[in-house]
GROMACS .gro file of C-alpha atoms in nm:
model
  352
    1MET     CA    1   0.171  -3.048   1.453
    2LYS     CA    2   0.547  -3.128   1.458
    3ALA     CA    3   0.706  -3.335   1.778
    4ALA     CA    4   0.853  -3.123   2.083
    5THR     CA    5   1.196  -3.189   1.981
    6ASP     CA    6   1.181  -3.047   1.649
    7ARG     CA    7   1.374  -2.693   1.571
    8LEU     CA    8   1.193  -2.392   1.407
    9ARG     CA    9   1.359  -2.227   1.109
   10VAL     CA   10   1.220  -1.877   1.127
   11ALA     CA   11   1.289  -1.617   0.865
   12VAL     CA   12   1.296  -1.257   1.014
   13ALA     CA   13   1.075  -1.048   0.761
   14ALA     CA   14   1.067  -0.728   0.940
   15PRO     CA   15   1.309  -0.504   1.098
   16LEU     CA   16   1.432  -0.667   1.443
   17SER     CA   17   1.761  -0.529   1.609
   18GLU     CA   18   2.033  -0.793   1.691
   19GLU     CA   19   1.953  -0.719   2.042
   20ASN     CA   20   1.594  -0.845   2.028
   21CYS     CA   21   1.710  -1.126   1.779
   22ALA     CA   22   1.949  -1.236   2.089
   23VAL     CA   23   1.623  -1.213   2.313
   24ILE     CA   24   1.422  -1.472   2.101
   25GLU     CA   25   1.719  -1.716   2.073
   26ARG     CA   26   1.764  -1.683   2.438
   27LEU     CA   27   1.418  -1.765   2.542
   28GLU     CA   28   1.370  -2.025   2.290
   29PRO     CA   29   1.704  -2.212   2.204
   30ARG     CA   30   1.519  -2.453   1.923
   31ILE     CA   31   1.478  -2.149   1.717
   32GLU     CA   32   1.706  -2.109   1.423
   33LEU     CA   33   1.660  -1.724   1.350
   34ILE     CA   34   1.777  -1.656   1.006
   35ARG     CA   35   1.810  -1.276   0.917
   36ASP     CA   36   2.040  -1.041   0.694
   37GLN     CA   37   2.044  -0.687   0.854
   38THR     CA   38   2.126  -0.538   0.511
   39LEU     CA   39   1.816  -0.654   0.392
   40TYR     CA   40   1.564  -0.419   0.619
   41PRO     CA   41   1.469  -0.083   0.634
   42PRO     CA   42   1.636   0.140   0.891
   43MET     CA   43   1.398   0.185   1.168
   44ARG     CA   44   1.332   0.554   1.249
   45HIS     CA   45   1.205   0.487   1.610
   46PRO     CA   46   1.101   0.194   1.816
   47ALA     CA   47   0.853  -0.031   1.645
   48ASP     CA   48   0.892   0.140   1.304
   49PHE     CA   49   0.823  -0.179   1.127
   50SER     CA   50   0.784  -0.005   0.800
   51GLY     CA   51   1.118   0.154   0.840
   52ASP     CA   52   1.292   0.450   0.620
   53PRO     CA   53   1.051   0.500   0.314
   54SER     CA   54   1.356   0.581   0.118
   55PHE     CA   55   1.522   0.221   0.167
   56ARG     CA   56   1.518   0.022  -0.138
   57ARG     CA   57   1.692  -0.311  -0.198
   58THR     CA   58   1.888  -0.411  -0.498
   59ALA     CA   59   1.773  -0.681  -0.731
   60SER     CA   60   2.038  -0.920  -0.578
   61GLN     CA   61   1.918  -0.817  -0.225
   62GLN     CA   62   1.566  -0.872  -0.306
   63ASP     CA   63   1.647  -1.224  -0.441
   64ARG     CA   64   1.825  -1.273  -0.094
   65TYR     CA   65   1.518  -1.166   0.098
   66GLU     CA   66   1.271  -1.389  -0.086
   67GLU     CA   67   1.505  -1.686  -0.080
   68MET     CA   68   1.551  -1.650   0.306
   69LEU     CA   69   1.142  -1.624   0.346
   70LEU     CA   70   1.117  -1.937   0.107
   71SER     CA   71   1.327  -2.151   0.329
   72ALA     CA   72   1.149  -2.076   0.661
   73ASP     CA   73   0.887  -2.281   0.858
   74ALA     CA   74   0.755  -1.939   1.006
   75LEU     CA   75   0.793  -1.556   0.948
   76TYR     CA   76   0.868  -1.288   1.203
   77GLY     CA   77   0.656  -1.023   1.033
   78VAL     CA   78   0.460  -0.993   0.760
   79PRO     CA   79   0.722  -0.938   0.465
   80ASP     CA   80   0.742  -0.537   0.396
   81LEU     CA   81   0.430  -0.513   0.565
   82ASN     CA   82   0.247  -0.606   0.250
   83PRO     CA   83  -0.035  -0.839   0.190
   84ALA     CA   84   0.079  -0.919  -0.139
   85ALA     CA   85   0.415  -1.006  -0.082
   86LEU     CA   86   0.256  -1.253   0.187
   87LYS     CA   87   0.044  -1.404  -0.075
   88ARG     CA   88   0.346  -1.471  -0.299
   89VAL     CA   89   0.537  -1.636  -0.007
   90ALA     CA   90   0.226  -1.859   0.109
   91GLU     CA   91   0.201  -1.964  -0.254
   92ARG     CA   92   0.568  -2.063  -0.292
   93ASN     CA   93   0.664  -2.182   0.037
   94THR     CA   94   0.468  -2.492   0.122
   95SER     CA   95   0.640  -2.577   0.433
   96LEU     CA   96   0.517  -2.221   0.588
   97ARG     CA   97   0.326  -2.295   0.920
   98TRP     CA   98   0.325  -1.989   1.105
   99VAL     CA   99   0.333  -1.602   1.046
  100HIS     CA  100   0.357  -1.345   1.326
  101THR     CA  101   0.245  -0.999   1.267
  102MET     CA  102   0.379  -0.679   1.433
  103ALA     CA  103   0.022  -0.509   1.450
  104ALA     CA  104  -0.234  -0.600   1.726
  105GLY     CA  105  -0.504  -0.566   1.434
  106GLY     CA  106  -0.292  -0.788   1.209
  107GLY     CA  107  -0.577  -0.979   1.092
  108THR     CA  108  -0.649  -0.704   0.854
  109GLN     CA  109  -0.333  -0.791   0.673
  110ILE     CA  110  -0.401  -1.146   0.663
  111LYS     CA  111  -0.752  -1.072   0.518
  112ALA     CA  112  -0.595  -0.850   0.262
  113ALA     CA  113  -0.356  -1.113   0.149
  114ASP     CA  114  -0.664  -1.306   0.001
  115LEU     CA  115  -0.476  -1.664   0.084
  116THR     CA  116  -0.683  -1.972   0.001
  117PRO     CA  117  -0.854  -2.190   0.261
  118ASP     CA  118  -0.599  -2.427   0.222
  119GLN     CA  119  -0.339  -2.169   0.317
  120LEU     CA  120  -0.542  -2.047   0.599
  121GLN     CA  121  -0.569  -2.379   0.713
  122ARG     CA  122  -0.193  -2.476   0.706
  123ILE     CA  123  -0.059  -2.149   0.835
  124ALA     CA  124  -0.105  -2.006   1.187
  125PHE     CA  125  -0.124  -1.654   1.232
  126THR     CA  126  -0.082  -1.457   1.519
  127THR     CA  127  -0.076  -1.105   1.638
  128SER     CA  128   0.094  -0.878   1.877
  129ALA     CA  129  -0.203  -0.806   2.079
  130GLY     CA  130  -0.156  -0.716   2.433
  131VAL     CA  131   0.197  -0.577   2.378
  132HIS     CA  132   0.024  -0.225   2.297
  133GLY     CA  133  -0.235  -0.242   2.583
  134ALA     CA  134  -0.080  -0.046   2.848
  135PRO     CA  135   0.012   0.269   2.652
  136LEU     CA  136  -0.307   0.287   2.457
  137ALA     CA  137  -0.499   0.253   2.788
  138GLU     CA  138  -0.325   0.544   2.930
  139PHE     CA  139  -0.380   0.741   2.609
  140ALA     CA  140  -0.758   0.629   2.661
  141VAL     CA  141  -0.762   0.755   3.020
  142PHE     CA  142  -0.616   1.089   2.886
  143GLY     CA  143  -0.862   1.144   2.620
  144VAL     CA  144  -1.152   1.086   2.906
  145LEU     CA  145  -0.969   1.301   3.133
  146ALA     CA  146  -0.900   1.590   2.879
  147GLY     CA  147  -1.298   1.585   2.809
  148ALA     CA  148  -1.395   1.587   3.146
  149LYS     CA  149  -1.144   1.900   3.208
  150ASP     CA  150  -1.236   2.075   2.903
  151LEU     CA  151  -0.895   2.092   2.732
  152PRO     CA  152  -1.011   2.241   2.412
  153ARG     CA  153  -1.152   2.549   2.625
  154LEU     CA  154  -0.837   2.546   2.825
  155ILE     CA  155  -0.626   2.575   2.502
  156GLN     CA  156  -0.816   2.831   2.313
  157GLN     CA  157  -0.822   3.071   2.625
  158GLN     CA  158  -0.446   3.025   2.663
  159ARG     CA  159  -0.391   3.109   2.301
  160SER     CA  160  -0.621   3.407   2.301
  161HIS     CA  161  -0.474   3.515   2.656
  162SER     CA  162  -0.823   3.507   2.778
  163TRP     CA  163  -0.885   3.477   3.168
  164THR     CA  164  -1.258   3.422   3.191
  165GLY     CA  165  -1.479   3.351   3.497
  166ARG     CA  166  -1.433   2.989   3.689
  167TRP     CA  167  -1.666   2.712   3.571
  168VAL     CA  168  -1.728   2.361   3.718
  169MET     CA  169  -1.530   2.065   3.521
  170ARG     CA  170  -1.652   1.708   3.586
  171GLN     CA  171  -1.471   1.445   3.770
  172VAL     CA  172  -1.382   1.109   3.615
  173SER     CA  173  -1.527   0.952   3.925
  174ASP     CA  174  -1.856   1.116   3.850
  175LEU     CA  175  -1.847   0.967   3.511
  176THR     CA  176  -2.009   0.653   3.342
  177VAL     CA  177  -1.790   0.516   3.030
  178LEU     CA  178  -1.872   0.286   2.780
  179VAL     CA  179  -1.562   0.080   2.684
  180ILE     CA  180  -1.663  -0.056   2.322
  181GLY     CA  181  -1.439  -0.402   2.269
  182LEU     CA  182  -1.321  -0.580   2.591
  183GLY     CA  183  -1.014  -0.732   2.446
  184GLY     CA  184  -0.659  -0.702   2.592
  185ILE     CA  185  -0.704  -0.313   2.523
  186GLY     CA  186  -1.023  -0.266   2.641
  187GLN     CA  187  -0.960  -0.449   2.979
  188GLN     CA  188  -0.670  -0.236   3.039
  189VAL     CA  189  -0.867   0.063   2.985
  190ALA     CA  190  -1.142  -0.067   3.223
  191ARG     CA  191  -0.912  -0.140   3.502
  192ARG     CA  192  -0.738   0.213   3.488
  193LEU     CA  193  -1.082   0.381   3.487
  194ASN     CA  194  -1.193   0.184   3.759
  195ALA     CA  195  -0.890   0.266   3.963
  196LEU     CA  196  -1.032   0.653   3.923
  197GLY     CA  197  -1.352   0.568   4.026
  198ALA     CA  198  -1.552   0.600   3.713
  199SER     CA  199  -1.845   0.351   3.645
  200VAL     CA  200  -1.731   0.137   3.357
  201ILE     CA  201  -1.971  -0.030   3.138
  202GLY     CA  202  -1.839  -0.268   2.859
  203CYS     CA  203  -1.964  -0.405   2.533
  204ASN     CA  204  -1.830  -0.728   2.367
  205ARG     CA  205  -2.012  -0.978   2.134
  206SER     CA  206  -2.101  -1.229   2.401
  207GLY     CA  207  -2.208  -1.005   2.704
  208ARG     CA  208  -1.985  -1.226   2.927
  209SER     CA  209  -1.845  -1.047   3.253
  210VAL     CA  210  -1.489  -0.882   3.270
  211ASP     CA  211  -1.302  -0.764   3.537
  212PHE     CA  212  -1.298  -0.405   3.640
  213VAL     CA  213  -1.644  -0.375   3.431
  214ASP     CA  214  -1.934  -0.287   3.633
  215ARG     CA  215  -2.182  -0.400   3.368
  216VAL     CA  216  -2.141  -0.560   3.044
  217ILE     CA  217  -2.354  -0.562   2.730
  218PRO     CA  218  -2.358  -0.769   2.405
  219ALA     CA  219  -2.272  -0.543   2.097
  220ALA     CA  220  -2.587  -0.588   1.953
  221ASN     CA  221  -2.733  -0.382   2.260
  222ILE     CA  222  -2.487  -0.106   2.255
  223ARG     CA  223  -2.776   0.160   2.180
  224GLU     CA  224  -2.928   0.075   2.527
  225ALA     CA  225  -2.634   0.213   2.719
  226LEU     CA  226  -2.616   0.528   2.527
  227ASP     CA  227  -2.808   0.772   2.755
  228GLU     CA  228  -2.622   0.673   3.056
  229VAL     CA  229  -2.290   0.730   2.955
  230ASP     CA  230  -2.048   1.058   2.963
  231ALA     CA  231  -1.792   0.908   2.781
  232ILE     CA  232  -1.720   0.627   2.501
  233VAL     CA  233  -1.378   0.462   2.433
  234ILE     CA  234  -1.338   0.227   2.140
  235SER     CA  235  -1.088  -0.053   2.119
  236LEU     CA  236  -1.232  -0.247   1.845
  237PRO     CA  237  -1.032  -0.435   1.537
  238GLU     CA  238  -1.146  -0.383   1.211
  239THR     CA  239  -1.385  -0.643   1.091
  240ASP     CA  240  -1.700  -0.650   0.852
  241ALA     CA  241  -1.902  -0.616   1.153
  242THR     CA  242  -1.728  -0.308   1.322
  243VAL     CA  243  -1.681  -0.088   0.998
  244ASN     CA  244  -1.879   0.228   1.089
  245LEU     CA  245  -2.050   0.079   1.384
  246ILE     CA  246  -2.012   0.423   1.549
  247GLY     CA  247  -2.211   0.601   1.279
  248ARG     CA  248  -2.511   0.838   1.271
  249GLU     CA  249  -2.758   0.626   1.443
  250VAL     CA  250  -2.539   0.557   1.777
  251LEU     CA  251  -2.411   0.921   1.746
  252SER     CA  252  -2.754   1.093   1.732
  253GLU     CA  253  -2.843   0.899   2.072
  254VAL     CA  254  -2.569   0.987   2.266
  255LYS     CA  255  -2.616   1.253   2.551
  256PRO     CA  256  -2.488   1.627   2.480
  257ALA     CA  257  -2.114   1.673   2.531
  258THR     CA  258  -2.014   1.293   2.543
  259THR     CA  259  -1.629   1.271   2.502
  260LEU     CA  260  -1.514   0.989   2.229
  261VAL     CA  261  -1.193   0.815   2.235
  262ASN     CA  262  -1.082   0.580   1.980
  263VAL     CA  263  -0.768   0.377   2.027
  264GLY     CA  264  -0.903   0.080   1.805
  265ARG     CA  265  -0.931   0.126   1.419
  266GLY     CA  266  -1.035   0.424   1.229
  267THR     CA  267  -1.279   0.253   1.051
  268VAL     CA  268  -1.513   0.186   1.343
  269VAL     CA  269  -1.621   0.558   1.350
  270ASP     CA  270  -1.798   0.734   1.064
  271GLU     CA  271  -1.598   1.039   1.043
  272SER     CA  272  -1.862   1.243   0.858
  273ALA     CA  273  -2.132   1.149   1.107
  274LEU     CA  274  -1.861   1.236   1.375
  275LEU     CA  275  -1.818   1.577   1.243
  276ASP     CA  276  -2.174   1.643   1.267
  277ALA     CA  277  -2.208   1.514   1.610
  278LEU     CA  278  -1.915   1.769   1.701
  279ARG     CA  279  -2.070   2.042   1.568
  280SER     CA  280  -2.407   1.969   1.691
  281GLY     CA  281  -2.263   1.946   2.049
  282ARG     CA  282  -2.360   1.553   2.092
  283ILE     CA  283  -1.963   1.494   2.105
  284GLY     CA  284  -1.817   1.762   2.322
  285PHE     CA  285  -1.477   1.615   2.270
  286ALA     CA  286  -1.311   1.378   2.043
  287ALA     CA  287  -0.952   1.217   2.092
  288LEU     CA  288  -0.850   1.002   1.808
  289ASP     CA  289  -0.523   0.817   1.774
  290VAL     CA  290  -0.668   0.631   1.445
  291PHE     CA  291  -0.838   0.746   1.118
  292ALA     CA  292  -1.010   0.541   0.847
  293SER     CA  293  -0.724   0.682   0.592
  294GLU     CA  294  -0.395   0.705   0.714
  295PRO     CA  295  -0.209   0.950   0.715
  296LEU     CA  296  -0.515   1.166   0.766
  297ALA     CA  297  -0.529   1.384   0.465
  298ALA     CA  298  -0.405   1.758   0.510
  299ASP     CA  299  -0.756   1.863   0.411
  300SER     CA  300  -0.953   1.672   0.646
  301PRO     CA  301  -1.169   1.905   0.870
  302LEU     CA  302  -1.107   1.694   1.154
  303TRP     CA  303  -0.750   1.891   1.176
  304ASP     CA  304  -0.934   2.212   1.257
  305GLU     CA  305  -1.219   2.107   1.457
  306PRO     CA  306  -1.210   2.250   1.786
  307GLY     CA  307  -1.330   1.969   1.990
  308VAL     CA  308  -1.079   1.698   1.819
  309LEU     CA  309  -0.742   1.599   1.937
  310VAL     CA  310  -0.564   1.434   1.645
  311SER     CA  311  -0.281   1.185   1.734
  312PRO     CA  312  -0.094   1.045   1.438
  313HIS     CA  313  -0.145   0.658   1.548
  314THR     CA  314   0.141   0.693   1.778
  315ALA     CA  315  -0.037   0.630   2.110
  316ALA     CA  316   0.068   0.246   2.094
  317LEU     CA  317   0.420   0.317   2.095
  318SER     CA  318   0.663   0.260   2.390
  319SER     CA  319   1.051   0.213   2.420
  320ARG     CA  320   1.007  -0.138   2.507
  321GLU     CA  321   0.766  -0.251   2.236
  322ASP     CA  322   1.013  -0.429   1.987
  323GLN     CA  323   1.140  -0.628   2.312
  324LEU     CA  324   0.774  -0.736   2.405
  325ILE     CA  325   0.678  -0.867   2.085
  326ALA     CA  326   1.016  -1.045   2.070
  327GLU     CA  327   0.943  -1.206   2.381
  328LEU     CA  328   0.564  -1.266   2.270
  329PHE     CA  329   0.708  -1.438   1.967
  330ALA     CA  330   0.938  -1.662   2.143
  331GLU     CA  331   0.661  -1.775   2.397
  332ASN     CA  332   0.457  -1.848   2.092
  333ALA     CA  333   0.727  -2.055   1.936
  334THR     CA  334   0.767  -2.256   2.239
  335ARG     CA  335   0.395  -2.328   2.260
  336LEU     CA  336   0.403  -2.455   1.850
  337LEU     CA  337   0.701  -2.668   1.914
  338ASP     CA  338   0.554  -2.815   2.212
  339SER     CA  339   0.211  -2.860   2.029
  340ARG     CA  340   0.034  -2.629   2.275
  341PRO     CA  341  -0.225  -2.350   2.184
  342MET     CA  342  -0.073  -2.030   2.060
  343LEU     CA  343  -0.145  -1.695   2.201
  344ASN     CA  344  -0.348  -1.440   1.984
  345ARG     CA  345  -0.436  -1.661   1.712
  346VAL     CA  346  -0.609  -1.473   1.420
  347ASP     CA  347  -0.975  -1.581   1.366
  348THR     CA  348  -0.955  -1.663   0.992
  349VAL     CA  349  -1.336  -1.603   0.942
  350ASP     CA  350  -1.364  -1.257   1.083
  351PHE     CA  351  -0.977  -1.176   1.069
  352TYR     CA  352  -0.939  -1.036   1.429
   0.00000   0.00000   0.00000
C-alpha cells in the first residue's frame, strides 16, 4: 500500500456527471480524476451506467478511452460494464490497484472477468453496496404489504368492476417474515418491518444476531423456519451457493399463500418452481424486481401470472444514487490512500 501522502490517479470508466466529479474532488483532494465526457454514453435516467444503447465511440474515441484507463491507478466503474474490457485493462495496466463497481452485486462482474490469481490479489475491488439499501427495502416492504392486502385480487376486481363481499385482509403486525440475506439491504428491510410490528426471522451464513431481527438462523437451516413464516424477502447476491437456493424443495414446504419478494438476484429463485408454487397456492403473491435473465423475455409466463408483480429491476433507483456512489467512492479513496480498510471489498473467492 502506498504512503498516505500519495495522490491517486482515477480514470472515470462509467458515466459520471461533472457535478458528481466535483463531489469526489471536493471530498478527497488527493484524487486526480481524469475523464472526458465525450467518451461516455448519455445517461437516460439517474444511475444509468450503461447509458444510451445507440451510443458508439469512433475508433479515435475508443483509443482515447483505452489510453485513459491504462494510465490510471484506479477505475470509477467497470469499463462499459463489460467484464471482458475489465480483463483487458487488468492485463495491460499493471499499475491498476483498485476498481469500484457501480452495482451492489458487482462481484458478479469481477467473477465474469476471469482474472488471474495475481490480478485478483493486486487489485482491490469494491462495490456500491448500501447505496441501494433504502429504496430496495421500501420495495420489499411494499411487496409484503401488497401480499397482505391482496393486491392482485383488488386489481382484478377493479378491472372487472366487481364489488364483492368484504373479506379479512392480513395485518403486517401479525406476520412473521423471513429475510434471507442480512447484508446492508436485508438489515434495512428488517428495520422497517420491525417498525411495522412484524416478527422478523433472519437468515445469514453464520447465524450471527442482527439488530431488528427477532431470531437469526444459519443459511443451512433455512427450511426449519418455513412453516412459521407468512412472507419471505430475498436480498441475496449471486454466488455458487445461492443460485436456485429457493427451489422446489424450499417452495414445497412453505405455508399456503406465502408472499415472496425478491430484491436480491434473480438467479436465487428457480422461476419454474416458483410458477408451480404460485399455481398450487403455496405462494400467494410474488413481487419480483429481479429475474434470472434480464430483460424478462416477452414470452415468460411470469408476465401474465395473476399473483406476480413484475418490476423491471428498477426498485433500487433513486434520484440521489449517483451522488451517494460518488460519496462512497471518495470515502474509499481516502481509506486506500491512508492505508485503512476499504468498505465493500469484494470477496474474490465467493465474489460477493
